[in-house]
Amino acid sequence: MTHLNDDEILSLASVTADGMPYTDDERKQMEHLKTCEECYDRFYAALALTDTVSNIGLLSSVKQEVTAEEKVKSKILAIVGVIVDKVSTGIDSVLQQLDQATAAISFMPAMSLATRGASDEQSNTSKLEDVNDEKTYISFDSGSGQLFVQINTREIGDENISVTVKYSNGDTREIPMERSGALLMGSMDNLVEGEFKVVVAAAD
């Protein structure tokens, strides 16, 4: 079988994400993925993006995003969805990793910030930490609207890592990352109520 085209990859990812039964042709395509590394990588990039739009309602531009990732030959390390809502006490936020099964970085909610010596003023911060390395984390302060990302590249290597914020309306902004030893750090301010995702990727 030749390589699967974009439509076949996206259709297969959609069926897989929805838990629907495969047709005979789709079963053959899944068998092809077992022997073709290129199609396998494209499929899991599409699956991660399909899971993203399914989980936080970003229903546009899936095919274009997959194609863009393909063009820059990058691999997705993690995708985190952020939901910022107004509540009776002010503004609250929820962070959730959306591609836990296939991500290179596995995030989990941080321990209570109080146990890390944080003051009460920091209690509006939501944070996800790498399961194996607390120096790799994403945090969002719903009070100030600041998103902060820190990645420890010691285990990942010196790949060209990018962090992009993608809004539900299709707009994207790349977070400038600065290096300090093995750590990459970057932040973005004035993120307001709504939904967006944070995509961490590395160039092959």
PDB file of C-alpha atoms in Angstrom:
ATOM      1  CA  MET A   1       0.000   0.000   0.000  1.00  0.00           C
ATOM      2  CA  THR A   2       1.229   3.504  -0.837  1.00  0.00           C
ATOM      3  CA  HIS A   3       1.300   6.260   1.772  1.00  0.00           C
ATOM      4  CA  LEU A   4      -2.082   7.369   3.096  1.00  0.00           C
ATOM      5  CA  ASN A   5      -3.202  10.797   1.919  1.00  0.00           C
ATOM      6  CA  ASP A   6      -4.294  13.644   4.229  1.00  0.00           C
ATOM      7  CA  ASP A   7      -8.012  12.873   3.874  1.00  0.00           C
ATOM      8  CA  GLU A   8      -7.461   9.203   4.740  1.00  0.00           C
ATOM      9  CA  ILE A   9      -5.293  10.121   7.736  1.00  0.00           C
ATOM     10  CA  LEU A  10      -7.838  12.613   9.085  1.00  0.00           C
ATOM     11  CA  SER A  11     -10.783  10.271   8.494  1.00  0.00           C
ATOM     12  CA  LEU A  12      -8.977   7.426  10.254  1.00  0.00           C
ATOM     13  CA  ALA A  13      -8.068   9.691  13.193  1.00  0.00           C
ATOM     14  CA  SER A  14     -11.675  10.889  13.486  1.00  0.00           C
ATOM     15  CA  VAL A  15     -13.079   7.342  13.500  1.00  0.00           C
ATOM     16  CA  THR A  16     -10.473   6.254  16.060  1.00  0.00           C
ATOM     17  CA  ALA A  17     -11.128   9.235  18.356  1.00  0.00           C
ATOM     18  CA  ASP A  18     -14.899   8.610  18.198  1.00  0.00           C
ATOM     19  CA  GLY A  19     -14.485   4.896  18.977  1.00  0.00           C
ATOM     20  CA  MET A  20     -16.397   3.910  15.829  1.00  0.00           C
ATOM     21  CA  PRO A  21     -15.916   0.513  14.131  1.00  0.00           C
ATOM     22  CA  TYR A  22     -13.502   0.396  11.192  1.00  0.00           C
ATOM     23  CA  THR A  23     -14.560  -0.451   7.663  1.00  0.00           C
ATOM     24  CA  ASP A  24     -12.587  -3.076   5.722  1.00  0.00           C
ATOM     25  CA  ASP A  25     -10.563  -0.313   4.044  1.00  0.00           C
ATOM     26  CA  GLU A  26      -9.860   1.369   7.392  1.00  0.00           C
ATOM     27  CA  ARG A  27      -8.680  -1.920   8.875  1.00  0.00           C
ATOM     28  CA  LYS A  28      -6.230  -2.228   5.971  1.00  0.00           C
ATOM     29  CA  GLN A  29      -5.073   1.331   6.634  1.00  0.00           C
ATOM     30  CA  MET A  30      -4.489   0.517  10.309  1.00  0.00           C
ATOM     31  CA  GLU A  31      -2.415  -2.488   9.261  1.00  0.00           C
ATOM     32  CA  HIS A  32      -0.413  -0.177   7.006  1.00  0.00           C
ATOM     33  CA  LEU A  33       0.374   2.083   9.977  1.00  0.00           C
ATOM     34  CA  LYS A  34       2.118  -0.833  11.686  1.00  0.00           C
ATOM     35  CA  THR A  35       4.742  -0.967   8.938  1.00  0.00           C
ATOM     36  CA  CYS A  36       4.978   2.664   7.780  1.00  0.00           C
ATOM     37  CA  GLU A  37       6.646   5.032  10.252  1.00  0.00           C
ATOM     38  CA  GLU A  38       5.834   8.153   8.205  1.00  0.00           C
ATOM     39  CA  CYS A  39       2.093   7.439   8.063  1.00  0.00           C
ATOM     40  CA  TYR A  40       2.153   6.336  11.715  1.00  0.00           C
ATOM     41  CA  ASP A  41       3.616   9.699  12.806  1.00  0.00           C
ATOM     42  CA  ARG A  42       1.109  11.665  10.682  1.00  0.00           C
ATOM     43  CA  PHE A  43      -1.782   9.599  12.055  1.00  0.00           C
ATOM     44  CA  TYR A  44      -0.881  10.253  15.690  1.00  0.00           C
ATOM     45  CA  ALA A  45      -0.377  13.969  15.021  1.00  0.00           C
ATOM     46  CA  ALA A  46      -3.868  14.008  13.483  1.00  0.00           C
ATOM     47  CA  LEU A  47      -5.266  11.940  16.364  1.00  0.00           C
ATOM     48  CA  ALA A  48      -3.847  14.370  18.931  1.00  0.00           C
ATOM     49  CA  LEU A  49      -5.417  17.323  17.135  1.00  0.00           C
ATOM     50  CA  THR A  50      -8.714  15.475  16.688  1.00  0.00           C
ATOM     51  CA  ASP A  51      -8.749  14.716  20.429  1.00  0.00           C
ATOM     52  CA  THR A  52      -8.058  18.389  21.093  1.00  0.00           C
ATOM     53  CA  VAL A  53     -11.028  19.719  19.154  1.00  0.00           C
ATOM     54  CA  SER A  54     -13.226  16.991  20.606  1.00  0.00           C
ATOM     55  CA  ASN A  55     -12.284  17.799  24.199  1.00  0.00           C
ATOM     56  CA  ILE A  56     -12.444  21.589  24.253  1.00  0.00           C
ATOM     57  CA  GLY A  57     -14.689  22.353  21.309  1.00  0.00           C
ATOM     58  CA  LEU A  58     -12.166  23.766  18.842  1.00  0.00           C
ATOM     59  CA  LEU A  59     -13.992  22.541  15.766  1.00  0.00           C
ATOM     60  CA  SER A  60     -12.160  24.410  12.999  1.00  0.00           C
ATOM     61  CA  SER A  61      -9.022  24.069  10.886  1.00  0.00           C
ATOM     62  CA  VAL A  62      -8.038  20.553  11.938  1.00  0.00           C
ATOM     63  CA  LYS A  63      -6.795  19.596   8.492  1.00  0.00           C
ATOM     64  CA  GLN A  64      -4.899  22.853   8.085  1.00  0.00           C
ATOM     65  CA  GLU A  65      -3.175  22.376  11.461  1.00  0.00           C
ATOM     66  CA  VAL A  66      -2.108  18.832  10.614  1.00  0.00           C
ATOM     67  CA  THR A  67      -0.779  20.017   7.258  1.00  0.00           C
ATOM     68  CA  ALA A  68       1.104  22.872   8.939  1.00  0.00           C
ATOM     69  CA  GLU A  69       2.704  20.484  11.422  1.00  0.00           C
ATOM     70  CA  GLU A  70       3.699  18.232   8.528  1.00  0.00           C
ATOM     71  CA  LYS A  71       5.299  21.089   6.605  1.00  0.00           C
ATOM     72  CA  VAL A  72       7.547  22.152   9.454  1.00  0.00           C
ATOM     73  CA  LYS A  73       8.365  18.511  10.173  1.00  0.00           C
ATOM     74  CA  SER A  74       7.662  18.868  13.857  1.00  0.00           C
ATOM     75  CA  LYS A  75       6.504  16.337  16.389  1.00  0.00           C
ATOM     76  CA  ILE A  76       4.008  17.208  19.086  1.00  0.00           C
ATOM     77  CA  LEU A  77       5.366  16.763  22.603  1.00  0.00           C
ATOM     78  CA  ALA A  78       2.185  17.818  24.421  1.00  0.00           C
ATOM     79  CA  ILE A  79      -1.097  19.634  23.964  1.00  0.00           C
ATOM     80  CA  VAL A  80      -2.752  21.312  26.935  1.00  0.00           C
ATOM     81  CA  GLY A  81      -6.246  22.771  26.820  1.00  0.00           C
ATOM     82  CA  VAL A  82      -7.001  25.842  28.944  1.00  0.00           C
ATOM     83  CA  ILE A  83     -10.514  26.979  29.799  1.00  0.00           C
ATOM     84  CA  VAL A  84     -10.873  30.391  31.479  1.00  0.00           C
ATOM     85  CA  ASP A  85     -14.316  31.120  32.965  1.00  0.00           C
ATOM     86  CA  LYS A  86     -15.890  33.918  34.947  1.00  0.00           C
ATOM     87  CA  VAL A  87     -17.271  32.629  38.238  1.00  0.00           C
ATOM     88  CA  SER A  88     -18.997  34.287  41.178  1.00  0.00           C
ATOM     89  CA  THR A  89     -15.672  34.891  42.935  1.00  0.00           C
ATOM     90  CA  GLY A  90     -13.899  36.297  39.898  1.00  0.00           C
ATOM     91  CA  ILE A  91     -12.133  34.309  37.171  1.00  0.00           C
ATOM     92  CA  ASP A  92     -11.194  30.644  37.317  1.00  0.00           C
ATOM     93  CA  SER A  93      -9.180  28.438  34.970  1.00  0.00           C
ATOM     94  CA  VAL A  94      -8.800  24.742  34.220  1.00  0.00           C
ATOM     95  CA  LEU A  95      -5.769  23.122  32.569  1.00  0.00           C
ATOM     96  CA  GLN A  96      -5.983  19.629  31.063  1.00  0.00           C
ATOM     97  CA  GLN A  97      -3.577  17.605  28.959  1.00  0.00           C
ATOM     98  CA  LEU A  98      -5.430  16.506  25.843  1.00  0.00           C
ATOM     99  CA  ASP A  99      -3.153  13.895  24.248  1.00  0.00           C
ATOM    100  CA  GLN A 100      -1.949  12.053  27.331  1.00  0.00           C
ATOM    101  CA  ALA A 101      -1.713   8.667  25.598  1.00  0.00           C
ATOM    102  CA  THR A 102       0.723   9.689  22.859  1.00  0.00           C
ATOM    103  CA  ALA A 103       2.530  12.736  24.286  1.00  0.00           C
ATOM    104  CA  ALA A 104       6.258  12.744  24.996  1.00  0.00           C
ATOM    105  CA  ILE A 105       5.646  14.975  28.024  1.00  0.00           C
ATOM    106  CA  SER A 106       3.071  13.621  30.467  1.00  0.00           C
ATOM    107  CA  PHE A 107       1.552  16.334  32.637  1.00  0.00           C
ATOM    108  CA  MET A 108      -0.343  15.938  35.881  1.00  0.00           C
ATOM    109  CA  PRO A 109      -1.826  18.559  38.228  1.00  0.00           C
ATOM    110  CA  ALA A 110       0.790  19.936  40.606  1.00  0.00           C
ATOM    111  CA  MET A 111       0.589  19.295  44.316  1.00  0.00           C
ATOM    112  CA  SER A 112      -1.169  21.942  46.332  1.00  0.00           C
ATOM    113  CA  LEU A 113       0.731  25.176  45.816  1.00  0.00           C
ATOM    114  CA  ALA A 114       0.712  25.708  49.562  1.00  0.00           C
ATOM    115  CA  THR A 115       2.973  22.681  49.986  1.00  0.00           C
ATOM    116  CA  ARG A 116       5.539  24.433  47.782  1.00  0.00           C
ATOM    117  CA  GLY A 117       5.573  27.491  50.018  1.00  0.00           C
ATOM    118  CA  ALA A 118       3.255  29.623  47.879  1.00  0.00           C
ATOM    119  CA  SER A 119       1.384  32.478  49.493  1.00  0.00           C
ATOM    120  CA  ASP A 120      -2.390  32.928  49.502  1.00  0.00           C
ATOM    121  CA  GLU A 121      -2.007  35.524  46.755  1.00  0.00           C
ATOM    122  CA  GLN A 122      -0.956  32.741  44.380  1.00  0.00           C
ATOM    123  CA  SER A 123      -3.961  30.516  45.011  1.00  0.00           C
ATOM    124  CA  ASN A 124      -5.540  31.500  41.662  1.00  0.00           C
ATOM    125  CA  THR A 125      -2.761  29.734  39.728  1.00  0.00           C
ATOM    126  CA  SER A 126      -3.553  26.481  37.902  1.00  0.00           C
ATOM    127  CA  LYS A 127      -0.533  24.332  37.162  1.00  0.00           C
ATOM    128  CA  LEU A 128       0.393  21.095  35.375  1.00  0.00           C
ATOM    129  CA  GLU A 129       3.771  19.445  35.992  1.00  0.00           C
ATOM    130  CA  ASP A 130       5.595  16.719  34.095  1.00  0.00           C
ATOM    131  CA  VAL A 131       5.045  13.421  35.889  1.00  0.00           C
ATOM    132  CA  ASN A 132       8.787  12.713  35.954  1.00  0.00           C
ATOM    133  CA  ASP A 133      10.216  16.232  36.233  1.00  0.00           C
ATOM    134  CA  GLU A 134       8.653  19.098  38.182  1.00  0.00           C
ATOM    135  CA  LYS A 135      10.963  21.524  36.348  1.00  0.00           C
ATOM    136  CA  THR A 136       8.794  21.030  33.256  1.00  0.00           C
ATOM    137  CA  TYR A 137       5.415  22.662  33.779  1.00  0.00           C
ATOM    138  CA  ILE A 138       2.700  24.950  32.434  1.00  0.00           C
ATOM    139  CA  SER A 139       0.937  27.396  34.758  1.00  0.00           C
ATOM    140  CA  PHE A 140      -1.805  29.956  34.291  1.00  0.00           C
ATOM    141  CA  ASP A 141      -2.645  32.781  36.684  1.00  0.00           C
ATOM    142  CA  SER A 142      -6.338  33.548  36.201  1.00  0.00           C
ATOM    143  CA  GLY A 143      -5.966  36.739  38.223  1.00  0.00           C
ATOM    144  CA  SER A 144      -3.376  38.368  35.967  1.00  0.00           C
ATOM    145  CA  GLY A 145      -4.092  36.379  32.788  1.00  0.00           C
ATOM    146  CA  GLN A 146      -0.457  35.258  32.532  1.00  0.00           C
ATOM    147  CA  LEU A 147       0.527  31.913  31.016  1.00  0.00           C
ATOM    148  CA  PHE A 148       3.999  30.630  31.947  1.00  0.00           C
ATOM    149  CA  VAL A 149       5.777  27.654  30.374  1.00  0.00           C
ATOM    150  CA  GLN A 150       9.011  26.040  31.535  1.00  0.00           C
ATOM    151  CA  ILE A 151      10.572  22.994  29.863  1.00  0.00           C
ATOM    152  CA  ASN A 152      13.597  21.089  31.090  1.00  0.00           C
ATOM    153  CA  THR A 153      15.369  19.952  27.924  1.00  0.00           C
ATOM    154  CA  ARG A 154      17.832  17.715  29.760  1.00  0.00           C
ATOM    155  CA  GLU A 155      15.765  14.608  29.023  1.00  0.00           C
ATOM    156  CA  ILE A 156      14.302  15.801  25.721  1.00  0.00           C
ATOM    157  CA  GLY A 157      17.534  16.926  24.076  1.00  0.00           C
ATOM    158  CA  ASP A 158      18.514  20.126  22.285  1.00  0.00           C
ATOM    159  CA  GLU A 159      15.750  20.003  19.696  1.00  0.00           C
ATOM    160  CA  ASN A 160      14.226  23.225  18.408  1.00  0.00           C
ATOM    161  CA  ILE A 161      11.231  23.391  20.735  1.00  0.00           C
ATOM    162  CA  SER A 162       8.355  25.763  20.058  1.00  0.00           C
ATOM    163  CA  VAL A 163       5.359  26.627  22.237  1.00  0.00           C
ATOM    164  CA  THR A 164       2.276  28.003  20.498  1.00  0.00           C
ATOM    165  CA  VAL A 165      -1.022  29.283  21.867  1.00  0.00           C
ATOM    166  CA  LYS A 166      -3.927  28.480  19.543  1.00  0.00           C
ATOM    167  CA  TYR A 167      -7.249  30.217  20.157  1.00  0.00           C
ATOM    168  CA  SER A 168     -10.703  28.836  19.428  1.00  0.00           C
ATOM    169  CA  ASN A 169     -11.171  31.435  16.655  1.00  0.00           C
ATOM    170  CA  GLY A 170      -8.146  30.055  14.775  1.00  0.00           C
ATOM    171  CA  ASP A 171      -5.638  32.748  15.786  1.00  0.00           C
ATOM    172  CA  THR A 172      -2.200  31.574  16.914  1.00  0.00           C
ATOM    173  CA  ARG A 173       0.624  33.200  18.869  1.00  0.00           C
ATOM    174  CA  GLU A 174       4.050  31.708  19.476  1.00  0.00           C
ATOM    175  CA  ILE A 175       5.485  32.194  22.949  1.00  0.00           C
ATOM    176  CA  PRO A 176       9.089  33.481  22.837  1.00  0.00           C
ATOM    177  CA  MET A 177      11.212  30.993  24.770  1.00  0.00           C
ATOM    178  CA  GLU A 178      14.493  31.914  26.448  1.00  0.00           C
ATOM    179  CA  ARG A 179      17.132  29.415  27.520  1.00  0.00           C
ATOM    180  CA  SER A 180      18.785  29.294  30.923  1.00  0.00           C
ATOM    181  CA  GLY A 181      21.051  26.265  31.012  1.00  0.00           C
ATOM    182  CA  ALA A 182      18.865  23.238  30.287  1.00  0.00           C
ATOM    183  CA  LEU A 183      15.655  25.185  30.955  1.00  0.00           C
ATOM    184  CA  LEU A 184      13.489  26.880  28.349  1.00  0.00           C
ATOM    185  CA  MET A 185      11.153  29.532  29.774  1.00  0.00           C
ATOM    186  CA  GLY A 186       8.524  31.764  28.245  1.00  0.00           C
ATOM    187  CA  SER A 187       5.349  33.627  29.149  1.00  0.00           C
ATOM    188  CA  MET A 188       2.366  35.371  27.603  1.00  0.00           C
ATOM    189  CA  ASP A 189       0.195  38.026  29.260  1.00  0.00           C
ATOM    190  CA  ASN A 190      -3.373  39.265  29.027  1.00  0.00           C
ATOM    191  CA  LEU A 191      -5.046  35.954  28.186  1.00  0.00           C
ATOM    192  CA  VAL A 192      -8.734  36.516  28.851  1.00  0.00           C
ATOM    193  CA  GLU A 193     -11.896  34.465  29.277  1.00  0.00           C
ATOM    194  CA  GLY A 194     -12.375  31.714  26.723  1.00  0.00           C
ATOM    195  CA  GLU A 195     -10.710  28.541  25.476  1.00  0.00           C
ATOM    196  CA  PHE A 196      -7.305  27.993  23.943  1.00  0.00           C
ATOM    197  CA  LYS A 197      -4.712  25.278  23.682  1.00  0.00           C
ATOM    198  CA  VAL A 198      -0.983  25.256  24.298  1.00  0.00           C
ATOM    199  CA  VAL A 199       0.960  23.127  21.802  1.00  0.00           C
ATOM    200  CA  VAL A 200       4.537  22.100  22.632  1.00  0.00           C
ATOM    201  CA  ALA A 201       6.367  20.790  19.564  1.00  0.00           C
ATOM    202  CA  ALA A 202       9.910  19.942  18.525  1.00  0.00           C
ATOM    203  CA  ALA A 203      11.421  20.079  15.052  1.00  0.00           C
ATOM    204  CA  ASP A 204      12.686  16.723  13.797  1.00  0.00           C
TER     205      ASP A 204
END
